[in-house]
Amino acid sequence: MRACFVFDPEAWRLPEARHAVEVVASLLEVRWRCAVQGAEVSPGEPIVFVGRPAGAPPDAAAVVPLEGWPRWVPSSLEVATFEGEPLPCPGGDLGEAGDSCRLPQVWLRAIGFLIQRDEEFLDSRRDQWECFSGFTTRLEALGILDRPLVNLYAAQLARRLAAWFVRRQVTPPALPRWKDGARFAVALTHDVDDVQRYSLRGAWRLLRLARSPSSYALRGGVSMALRTLRRRPRRGDPYWNFDRWAAEESRHGLRSTFFFCPPEPSRRHENDAFYRMTDPVEFEGARMPLAGMLRLLAERGFEIGLHGSYLSHRSAEELARQKAQVEAAAGREIRGVRQHFLRFDAGRTWAAQECAGLSYDSTLGYNEAIGFRAGIAAPFHPWDPEARGPRRLIELPLTVMDGALFRTLKLDAASAVRRVREHLERVESAGGLAVLLWHPNAAAEHLFPGWWRCYAETLEYLASRRVWIATAGEIAEWWRAREERARGPE
Ligand SMILES: [Zn+2]
């Protein structure tokens, strides 16, 4: 038994609408399929009709009105409310509002607007790193960036299906959203930007990238050289704290993903990491080359991913090369990527990553804001505007970064802990996925006051919840397998 999304022929000809339906359907906890009106539907299948409401069958479990796919101008969006949840739409006008069966006129278009990242194609503003910024998104202006909107809309649809099942007195086989009946999921991730605070070699590498007297590489290189020369005592390094992350997570029975930068990008930008896989690091009580630590982390069950270099986010060839470099160091295949500085081009980055053989990305978040860039707290297949269809690649949207809490919001440890908890409560009540990013060097507490404490207390808090915590790769894999179950043969 499965839900059947029946499209009228006109709606069926809109691939954007089909994609939006597929993403929202993937959040349901029942199996489902899509069909065009006229296809055979078995009597046990609840129908979710998509198209002109007048054409809906009388016993439809839900009706998703759809007439065309109008262009939405981001600045025209205001918040309307439907069943207690905010719904951004032009002028805040729901059109024909919904009822116990029908959803509002703008419902599906809003989902498309969010997940297909319309505003990133329509709004050309970018920040100093050429990123579409958390200050630019209309969702921030409307105060709804930290609401997992698409999950909330999926719940509105799920309630209609549940009512249909109750009327028929049937119980559909459950399709749990997360492993082991967890209410929500959390991916733990780390971007490894720095592995040594003190290194003359590192200072020299940075200085060589300096292109002008005002460049970051010059300032960074000089200050690194000076602090290395002045350092007393000359042992160890405050950034050699990978043990601490591994121990804290292992203590809770958890594993995380470490995204490592490629040692030799074809073109290096001054914002790039400058470590090499031969650089020294201390791990598990021994001094070893960085590559040795990657292998040990992988052996201990941590995932190694690629932290694509600053200039790699539009190049499949370059990402493939970088993937191979980190694979050679780690001695195993890499499936996931996050771009350094979250550099991301909605028209090209996913395409490049997919072509490079990567199976998931976790870049889609903001450097300066907490919340859901695509309005969704779950893995999803991004939209490919050229092919007008879903991509194979899975996106795990990044939702909280340490820097956003402590640098942009300038929170102290206690407020940051509260802010993360609020975020997690929203994700939990929406049955969603939160993706946390803490930079490993932030465990040097005298240099990053509050950062470690916030992470440790967050893990402590999560230990009391019914949550599935895993590496990004495990969650992407679970989602793919679940898709098979949701849409595969009975
Ligand atoms: Zn980075």
JSON list of N, CA, C and O in Angstrom, two decimals, residues 42-87:
[
{"chain": "A", "resi": 42, "resn": "SER", "atom": "N", "xyz": [-4.94, 1.58, -7.48]},
{"chain": "A", "resi": 42, "resn": "SER", "atom": "CA", "xyz": [-5.68, 0.52, -6.80]},
{"chain": "A", "resi": 42, "resn": "SER", "atom": "C", "xyz": [-6.51, 1.11, -5.67]},
{"chain": "A", "resi": 42, "resn": "SER", "atom": "O", "xyz": [-6.17, 2.15, -5.13]},
{"chain": "A", "resi": 43, "resn": "PRO", "atom": "N", "xyz": [-7.62, 0.45, -5.31]},
{"chain": "A", "resi": 43, "resn": "PRO", "atom": "CA", "xyz": [-8.54, 1.04, -4.32]},
{"chain": "A", "resi": 43, "resn": "PRO", "atom": "C", "xyz": [-7.89, 1.29, -2.96]},
{"chain": "A", "resi": 43, "resn": "PRO", "atom": "O", "xyz": [-8.33, 2.15, -2.21]},
{"chain": "A", "resi": 44, "resn": "GLY", "atom": "N", "xyz": [-6.83, 0.56, -2.67]},
{"chain": "A", "resi": 44, "resn": "GLY", "atom": "CA", "xyz": [-6.17, 0.75, -1.37]},
{"chain": "A", "resi": 44, "resn": "GLY", "atom": "C", "xyz": [-5.22, 1.94, -1.33]},
{"chain": "A", "resi": 44, "resn": "GLY", "atom": "O", "xyz": [-4.66, 2.24, -0.29]},
{"chain": "A", "resi": 45, "resn": "GLU", "atom": "N", "xyz": [-5.05, 2.59, -2.48]},
{"chain": "A", "resi": 45, "resn": "GLU", "atom": "CA", "xyz": [-4.06, 3.67, -2.52]},
{"chain": "A", "resi": 45, "resn": "GLU", "atom": "C", "xyz": [-4.71, 5.03, -2.30]},
{"chain": "A", "resi": 45, "resn": "GLU", "atom": "O", "xyz": [-5.57, 5.43, -3.08]},
{"chain": "A", "resi": 46, "resn": "PRO", "atom": "N", "xyz": [-4.29, 5.76, -1.28]},
{"chain": "A", "resi": 46, "resn": "PRO", "atom": "CA", "xyz": [-4.82, 7.13, -1.15]},
{"chain": "A", "resi": 46, "resn": "PRO", "atom": "C", "xyz": [-4.24, 8.00, -2.25]},
{"chain": "A", "resi": 46, "resn": "PRO", "atom": "O", "xyz": [-3.06, 7.89, -2.59]},
{"chain": "A", "resi": 47, "resn": "ILE", "atom": "N", "xyz": [-5.10, 8.84, -2.81]},
{"chain": "A", "resi": 47, "resn": "ILE", "atom": "CA", "xyz": [-4.65, 9.72, -3.90]},
{"chain": "A", "resi": 47, "resn": "ILE", "atom": "C", "xyz": [-4.34, 11.11, -3.36]},
{"chain": "A", "resi": 47, "resn": "ILE", "atom": "O", "xyz": [-5.13, 11.69, -2.62]},
{"chain": "A", "resi": 48, "resn": "VAL", "atom": "N", "xyz": [-3.17, 11.60, -3.73]},
{"chain": "A", "resi": 48, "resn": "VAL", "atom": "CA", "xyz": [-2.87, 13.02, -3.54]},
{"chain": "A", "resi": 48, "resn": "VAL", "atom": "C", "xyz": [-2.93, 13.63, -4.93]},
{"chain": "A", "resi": 48, "resn": "VAL", "atom": "O", "xyz": [-2.09, 13.33, -5.78]},
{"chain": "A", "resi": 49, "resn": "PHE", "atom": "N", "xyz": [-3.97, 14.42, -5.16]},
{"chain": "A", "resi": 49, "resn": "PHE", "atom": "CA", "xyz": [-4.15, 14.96, -6.50]},
{"chain": "A", "resi": 49, "resn": "PHE", "atom": "C", "xyz": [-3.36, 16.24, -6.67]},
{"chain": "A", "resi": 49, "resn": "PHE", "atom": "O", "xyz": [-3.38, 17.12, -5.80]},
{"chain": "A", "resi": 50, "resn": "VAL", "atom": "N", "xyz": [-2.65, 16.37, -7.80]},
{"chain": "A", "resi": 50, "resn": "VAL", "atom": "CA", "xyz": [-1.85, 17.57, -8.08]},
{"chain": "A", "resi": 50, "resn": "VAL", "atom": "C", "xyz": [-2.35, 18.17, -9.39]},
{"chain": "A", "resi": 50, "resn": "VAL", "atom": "O", "xyz": [-2.25, 17.52, -10.44]},
{"chain": "A", "resi": 51, "resn": "GLY", "atom": "N", "xyz": [-2.89, 19.37, -9.33]},
{"chain": "A", "resi": 51, "resn": "GLY", "atom": "CA", "xyz": [-3.38, 20.01, -10.55]},
{"chain": "A", "resi": 51, "resn": "GLY", "atom": "C", "xyz": [-4.54, 20.94, -10.25]},
{"chain": "A", "resi": 51, "resn": "GLY", "atom": "O", "xyz": [-4.67, 21.44, -9.12]},
{"chain": "A", "resi": 52, "resn": "ARG", "atom": "N", "xyz": [-5.41, 21.14, -11.26]},
{"chain": "A", "resi": 52, "resn": "ARG", "atom": "CA", "xyz": [-6.58, 22.01, -11.05]},
{"chain": "A", "resi": 52, "resn": "ARG", "atom": "C", "xyz": [-7.56, 21.30, -10.13]},
{"chain": "A", "resi": 52, "resn": "ARG", "atom": "O", "xyz": [-8.04, 20.21, -10.48]},
{"chain": "A", "resi": 53, "resn": "PRO", "atom": "N", "xyz": [-7.89, 21.94, -8.99]},
{"chain": "A", "resi": 53, "resn": "PRO", "atom": "CA", "xyz": [-8.73, 21.25, -7.99]},
{"chain": "A", "resi": 53, "resn": "PRO", "atom": "C", "xyz": [-10.04, 20.71, -8.56]},
{"chain": "A", "resi": 53, "resn": "PRO", "atom": "O", "xyz": [-10.53, 19.67, -8.11]},
{"chain": "A", "resi": 54, "resn": "ALA", "atom": "N", "xyz": [-10.58, 21.39, -9.58]},
{"chain": "A", "resi": 54, "resn": "ALA", "atom": "CA", "xyz": [-11.85, 20.93, -10.14]},
{"chain": "A", "resi": 54, "resn": "ALA", "atom": "C", "xyz": [-11.74, 19.51, -10.71]},
{"chain": "A", "resi": 54, "resn": "ALA", "atom": "O", "xyz": [-12.73, 18.79, -10.77]},
{"chain": "A", "resi": 55, "resn": "GLY", "atom": "N", "xyz": [-10.51, 19.13, -11.10]},
{"chain": "A", "resi": 55, "resn": "GLY", "atom": "CA", "xyz": [-10.34, 17.80, -11.69]},
{"chain": "A", "resi": 55, "resn": "GLY", "atom": "C", "xyz": [-10.06, 16.71, -10.69]},
{"chain": "A", "resi": 55, "resn": "GLY", "atom": "O", "xyz": [-9.85, 15.54, -11.05]},
{"chain": "A", "resi": 56, "resn": "ALA", "atom": "N", "xyz": [-10.02, 17.06, -9.40]},
{"chain": "A", "resi": 56, "resn": "ALA", "atom": "CA", "xyz": [-9.64, 16.07, -8.38]},
{"chain": "A", "resi": 56, "resn": "ALA", "atom": "C", "xyz": [-10.75, 15.04, -8.17]},
{"chain": "A", "resi": 56, "resn": "ALA", "atom": "O", "xyz": [-11.93, 15.39, -8.17]},
{"chain": "A", "resi": 57, "resn": "PRO", "atom": "N", "xyz": [-10.39, 13.77, -7.99]},
{"chain": "A", "resi": 57, "resn": "PRO", "atom": "CA", "xyz": [-11.42, 12.77, -7.67]},
{"chain": "A", "resi": 57, "resn": "PRO", "atom": "C", "xyz": [-12.02, 13.06, -6.30]},
{"chain": "A", "resi": 57, "resn": "PRO", "atom": "O", "xyz": [-11.33, 13.58, -5.43]},
{"chain": "A", "resi": 58, "resn": "PRO", "atom": "N", "xyz": [-13.30, 12.75, -6.13]},
{"chain": "A", "resi": 58, "resn": "PRO", "atom": "CA", "xyz": [-13.98, 13.12, -4.87]},
{"chain": "A", "resi": 58, "resn": "PRO", "atom": "C", "xyz": [-13.39, 12.46, -3.63]},
{"chain": "A", "resi": 58, "resn": "PRO", "atom": "O", "xyz": [-13.49, 13.02, -2.54]},
{"chain": "A", "resi": 59, "resn": "ASP", "atom": "N", "xyz": [-12.79, 11.29, -3.78]},
{"chain": "A", "resi": 59, "resn": "ASP", "atom": "CA", "xyz": [-12.27, 10.62, -2.58]},
{"chain": "A", "resi": 59, "resn": "ASP", "atom": "C", "xyz": [-10.77, 10.86, -2.38]},
{"chain": "A", "resi": 59, "resn": "ASP", "atom": "O", "xyz": [-10.11, 10.10, -1.67]},
{"chain": "A", "resi": 60, "resn": "ALA", "atom": "N", "xyz": [-10.22, 11.91, -3.01]},
{"chain": "A", "resi": 60, "resn": "ALA", "atom": "CA", "xyz": [-8.78, 12.18, -2.84]},
{"chain": "A", "resi": 60, "resn": "ALA", "atom": "C", "xyz": [-8.46, 12.44, -1.37]},
{"chain": "A", "resi": 60, "resn": "ALA", "atom": "O", "xyz": [-9.26, 13.06, -0.66]},
{"chain": "A", "resi": 61, "resn": "ALA", "atom": "N", "xyz": [-7.33, 11.94, -0.93]},
{"chain": "A", "resi": 61, "resn": "ALA", "atom": "CA", "xyz": [-6.92, 12.17, 0.46]},
{"chain": "A", "resi": 61, "resn": "ALA", "atom": "C", "xyz": [-6.45, 13.61, 0.63]},
{"chain": "A", "resi": 61, "resn": "ALA", "atom": "O", "xyz": [-6.62, 14.21, 1.70]},
{"chain": "A", "resi": 62, "resn": "ALA", "atom": "N", "xyz": [-5.86, 14.16, -0.42]},
{"chain": "A", "resi": 62, "resn": "ALA", "atom": "CA", "xyz": [-5.37, 15.54, -0.37]},
{"chain": "A", "resi": 62, "resn": "ALA", "atom": "C", "xyz": [-5.36, 16.10, -1.78]},
{"chain": "A", "resi": 62, "resn": "ALA", "atom": "O", "xyz": [-5.20, 15.35, -2.75]},
{"chain": "A", "resi": 63, "resn": "VAL", "atom": "N", "xyz": [-5.51, 17.41, -1.87]},
{"chain": "A", "resi": 63, "resn": "VAL", "atom": "CA", "xyz": [-5.44, 18.07, -3.17]},
{"chain": "A", "resi": 63, "resn": "VAL", "atom": "C", "xyz": [-4.38, 19.16, -3.10]},
{"chain": "A", "resi": 63, "resn": "VAL", "atom": "O", "xyz": [-4.40, 20.00, -2.20]},
{"chain": "A", "resi": 64, "resn": "VAL", "atom": "N", "xyz": [-3.42, 19.08, -4.03]},
{"chain": "A", "resi": 64, "resn": "VAL", "atom": "CA", "xyz": [-2.37, 20.09, -4.12]},
{"chain": "A", "resi": 64, "resn": "VAL", "atom": "C", "xyz": [-2.69, 20.92, -5.37]},
{"chain": "A", "resi": 64, "resn": "VAL", "atom": "O", "xyz": [-2.46, 20.47, -6.48]},
{"chain": "A", "resi": 65, "resn": "PRO", "atom": "N", "xyz": [-3.25, 22.12, -5.19]},
{"chain": "A", "resi": 65, "resn": "PRO", "atom": "CA", "xyz": [-3.64, 22.91, -6.35]},
{"chain": "A", "resi": 65, "resn": "PRO", "atom": "C", "xyz": [-2.41, 23.34, -7.15]},
{"chain": "A", "resi": 65, "resn": "PRO", "atom": "O", "xyz": [-1.39, 23.71, -6.56]},
{"chain": "A", "resi": 66, "resn": "LEU", "atom": "N", "xyz": [-2.51, 23.27, -8.44]},
{"chain": "A", "resi": 66, "resn": "LEU", "atom": "CA", "xyz": [-1.38, 23.71, -9.27]},
{"chain": "A", "resi": 66, "resn": "LEU", "atom": "C", "xyz": [-1.91, 24.18, -10.61]},
{"chain": "A", "resi": 66, "resn": "LEU", "atom": "O", "xyz": [-2.59, 23.43, -11.32]},
{"chain": "A", "resi": 67, "resn": "GLU", "atom": "N", "xyz": [-1.61, 25.44, -10.92]},
{"chain": "A", "resi": 67, "resn": "GLU", "atom": "CA", "xyz": [-1.93, 25.96, -12.25]},
{"chain": "A", "resi": 67, "resn": "GLU", "atom": "C", "xyz": [-0.73, 26.76, -12.70]},
{"chain": "A", "resi": 67, "resn": "GLU", "atom": "O", "xyz": [-0.53, 27.89, -12.29]},
{"chain": "A", "resi": 68, "resn": "GLY", "atom": "N", "xyz": [0.13, 26.15, -13.48]},
{"chain": "A", "resi": 68, "resn": "GLY", "atom": "CA", "xyz": [1.34, 26.82, -13.96]},
{"chain": "A", "resi": 68, "resn": "GLY", "atom": "C", "xyz": [2.39, 26.93, -12.86]},
{"chain": "A", "resi": 68, "resn": "GLY", "atom": "O", "xyz": [2.19, 26.48, -11.73]},
{"chain": "A", "resi": 69, "resn": "TRP", "atom": "N", "xyz": [3.51, 27.50, -13.23]},
{"chain": "A", "resi": 69, "resn": "TRP", "atom": "CA", "xyz": [4.65, 27.63, -12.31]},
{"chain": "A", "resi": 69, "resn": "TRP", "atom": "C", "xyz": [5.15, 29.07, -12.42]},
{"chain": "A", "resi": 69, "resn": "TRP", "atom": "O", "xyz": [6.18, 29.33, -13.05]},
{"chain": "A", "resi": 70, "resn": "PRO", "atom": "N", "xyz": [4.42, 30.00, -11.80]},
{"chain": "A", "resi": 70, "resn": "PRO", "atom": "CA", "xyz": [4.76, 31.42, -11.99]},
{"chain": "A", "resi": 70, "resn": "PRO", "atom": "C", "xyz": [6.12, 31.76, -11.40]},
{"chain": "A", "resi": 70, "resn": "PRO", "atom": "O", "xyz": [6.58, 31.12, -10.45]},
{"chain": "A", "resi": 71, "resn": "ARG", "atom": "N", "xyz": [6.75, 32.78, -11.97]},
{"chain": "A", "resi": 71, "resn": "ARG", "atom": "CA", "xyz": [8.03, 33.26, -11.44]},
{"chain": "A", "resi": 71, "resn": "ARG", "atom": "C", "xyz": [7.74, 34.08, -10.19]},
{"chain": "A", "resi": 71, "resn": "ARG", "atom": "O", "xyz": [6.88, 34.95, -10.21]},
{"chain": "A", "resi": 72, "resn": "TRP", "atom": "N", "xyz": [8.46, 33.78, -9.13]},
{"chain": "A", "resi": 72, "resn": "TRP", "atom": "CA", "xyz": [8.28, 34.53, -7.88]},
{"chain": "A", "resi": 72, "resn": "TRP", "atom": "C", "xyz": [9.47, 35.45, -7.69]},
{"chain": "A", "resi": 72, "resn": "TRP", "atom": "O", "xyz": [10.63, 34.98, -7.72]},
{"chain": "A", "resi": 73, "resn": "VAL", "atom": "N", "xyz": [9.21, 36.72, -7.45]},
{"chain": "A", "resi": 73, "resn": "VAL", "atom": "CA", "xyz": [10.28, 37.68, -7.17]},
{"chain": "A", "resi": 73, "resn": "VAL", "atom": "C", "xyz": [10.55, 37.65, -5.66]},
{"chain": "A", "resi": 73, "resn": "VAL", "atom": "O", "xyz": [9.62, 37.89, -4.88]},
{"chain": "A", "resi": 74, "resn": "PRO", "atom": "N", "xyz": [11.78, 37.32, -5.24]},
{"chain": "A", "resi": 74, "resn": "PRO", "atom": "CA", "xyz": [12.04, 37.13, -3.81]},
{"chain": "A", "resi": 74, "resn": "PRO", "atom": "C", "xyz": [11.57, 38.31, -2.95]},
{"chain": "A", "resi": 74, "resn": "PRO", "atom": "O", "xyz": [10.97, 38.11, -1.90]},
{"chain": "A", "resi": 75, "resn": "SER", "atom": "N", "xyz": [11.82, 39.55, -3.43]},
{"chain": "A", "resi": 75, "resn": "SER", "atom": "CA", "xyz": [11.48, 40.71, -2.59]},
{"chain": "A", "resi": 75, "resn": "SER", "atom": "C", "xyz": [9.97, 40.89, -2.44]},
{"chain": "A", "resi": 75, "resn": "SER", "atom": "O", "xyz": [9.52, 41.63, -1.57]},
{"chain": "A", "resi": 76, "resn": "SER", "atom": "N", "xyz": [9.19, 40.20, -3.28]},
{"chain": "A", "resi": 76, "resn": "SER", "atom": "CA", "xyz": [7.73, 40.34, -3.17]},
{"chain": "A", "resi": 76, "resn": "SER", "atom": "C", "xyz": [7.13, 39.39, -2.14]},
{"chain": "A", "resi": 76, "resn": "SER", "atom": "O", "xyz": [5.95, 39.45, -1.83]},
{"chain": "A", "resi": 77, "resn": "LEU", "atom": "N", "xyz": [7.96, 38.49, -1.60]},
{"chain": "A", "resi": 77, "resn": "LEU", "atom": "CA", "xyz": [7.41, 37.48, -0.70]},
{"chain": "A", "resi": 77, "resn": "LEU", "atom": "C", "xyz": [7.15, 38.04, 0.69]},
{"chain": "A", "resi": 77, "resn": "LEU", "atom": "O", "xyz": [7.98, 38.75, 1.25]},
{"chain": "A", "resi": 78, "resn": "GLU", "atom": "N", "xyz": [6.00, 37.69, 1.22]},
{"chain": "A", "resi": 78, "resn": "GLU", "atom": "CA", "xyz": [5.65, 38.01, 2.60]},
{"chain": "A", "resi": 78, "resn": "GLU", "atom": "C", "xyz": [5.16, 36.72, 3.23]},
{"chain": "A", "resi": 78, "resn": "GLU", "atom": "O", "xyz": [4.91, 35.75, 2.54]},
{"chain": "A", "resi": 79, "resn": "VAL", "atom": "N", "xyz": [5.03, 36.74, 4.56]},
{"chain": "A", "resi": 79, "resn": "VAL", "atom": "CA", "xyz": [4.63, 35.52, 5.23]},
{"chain": "A", "resi": 79, "resn": "VAL", "atom": "C", "xyz": [3.12, 35.44, 5.42]},
{"chain": "A", "resi": 79, "resn": "VAL", "atom": "O", "xyz": [2.51, 36.35, 5.99]},
{"chain": "A", "resi": 80, "resn": "ALA", "atom": "N", "xyz": [2.53, 34.38, 4.92]},
{"chain": "A", "resi": 80, "resn": "ALA", "atom": "CA", "xyz": [1.14, 34.06, 5.25]},
{"chain": "A", "resi": 80, "resn": "ALA", "atom": "C", "xyz": [1.21, 32.91, 6.26]},
{"chain": "A", "resi": 80, "resn": "ALA", "atom": "O", "xyz": [2.26, 32.33, 6.48]},
{"chain": "A", "resi": 81, "resn": "THR", "atom": "N", "xyz": [0.08, 32.61, 6.88]},
{"chain": "A", "resi": 81, "resn": "THR", "atom": "CA", "xyz": [0.08, 31.50, 7.84]},
{"chain": "A", "resi": 81, "resn": "THR", "atom": "C", "xyz": [-0.96, 30.48, 7.42]},
{"chain": "A", "resi": 81, "resn": "THR", "atom": "O", "xyz": [-2.10, 30.84, 7.10]},
{"chain": "A", "resi": 82, "resn": "PHE", "atom": "N", "xyz": [-0.55, 29.23, 7.39]},
{"chain": "A", "resi": 82, "resn": "PHE", "atom": "CA", "xyz": [-1.50, 28.17, 7.09]},
{"chain": "A", "resi": 82, "resn": "PHE", "atom": "C", "xyz": [-1.33, 27.07, 8.13]},
{"chain": "A", "resi": 82, "resn": "PHE", "atom": "O", "xyz": [-0.22, 26.57, 8.34]},
{"chain": "A", "resi": 83, "resn": "GLU", "atom": "N", "xyz": [-2.41, 26.72, 8.78]},
{"chain": "A", "resi": 83, "resn": "GLU", "atom": "CA", "xyz": [-2.39, 25.72, 9.86]},
{"chain": "A", "resi": 83, "resn": "GLU", "atom": "C", "xyz": [-1.26, 25.99, 10.84]},
{"chain": "A", "resi": 83, "resn": "GLU", "atom": "O", "xyz": [-0.53, 25.09, 11.26]},
{"chain": "A", "resi": 84, "resn": "GLY", "atom": "N", "xyz": [-1.11, 27.26, 11.17]},
{"chain": "A", "resi": 84, "resn": "GLY", "atom": "CA", "xyz": [-0.16, 27.65, 12.20]},
{"chain": "A", "resi": 84, "resn": "GLY", "atom": "C", "xyz": [1.28, 27.76, 11.73]},
{"chain": "A", "resi": 84, "resn": "GLY", "atom": "O", "xyz": [2.15, 28.12, 12.51]},
{"chain": "A", "resi": 85, "resn": "GLU", "atom": "N", "xyz": [1.54, 27.46, 10.47]},
{"chain": "A", "resi": 85, "resn": "GLU", "atom": "CA", "xyz": [2.92, 27.51, 10.00]},
{"chain": "A", "resi": 85, "resn": "GLU", "atom": "C", "xyz": [3.10, 28.64, 8.99]},
{"chain": "A", "resi": 85, "resn": "GLU", "atom": "O", "xyz": [2.21, 28.90, 8.18]},
{"chain": "A", "resi": 86, "resn": "PRO", "atom": "N", "xyz": [4.28, 29.28, 9.01]},
{"chain": "A", "resi": 86, "resn": "PRO", "atom": "CA", "xyz": [4.52, 30.36, 8.06]},
{"chain": "A", "resi": 86, "resn": "PRO", "atom": "C", "xyz": [4.71, 29.83, 6.64]},
{"chain": "A", "resi": 86, "resn": "PRO", "atom": "O", "xyz": [5.37, 28.80, 6.44]},
{"chain": "A", "resi": 87, "resn": "LEU", "atom": "N", "xyz": [4.12, 30.54, 5.68]},
{"chain": "A", "resi": 87, "resn": "LEU", "atom": "CA", "xyz": [4.21, 30.13, 4.28]},
{"chain": "A", "resi": 87, "resn": "LEU", "atom": "C", "xyz": [4.55, 31.38, 3.47]},
{"chain": "A", "resi": 87, "resn": "LEU", "atom": "O", "xyz": [3.71, 32.25, 3.30]}
]
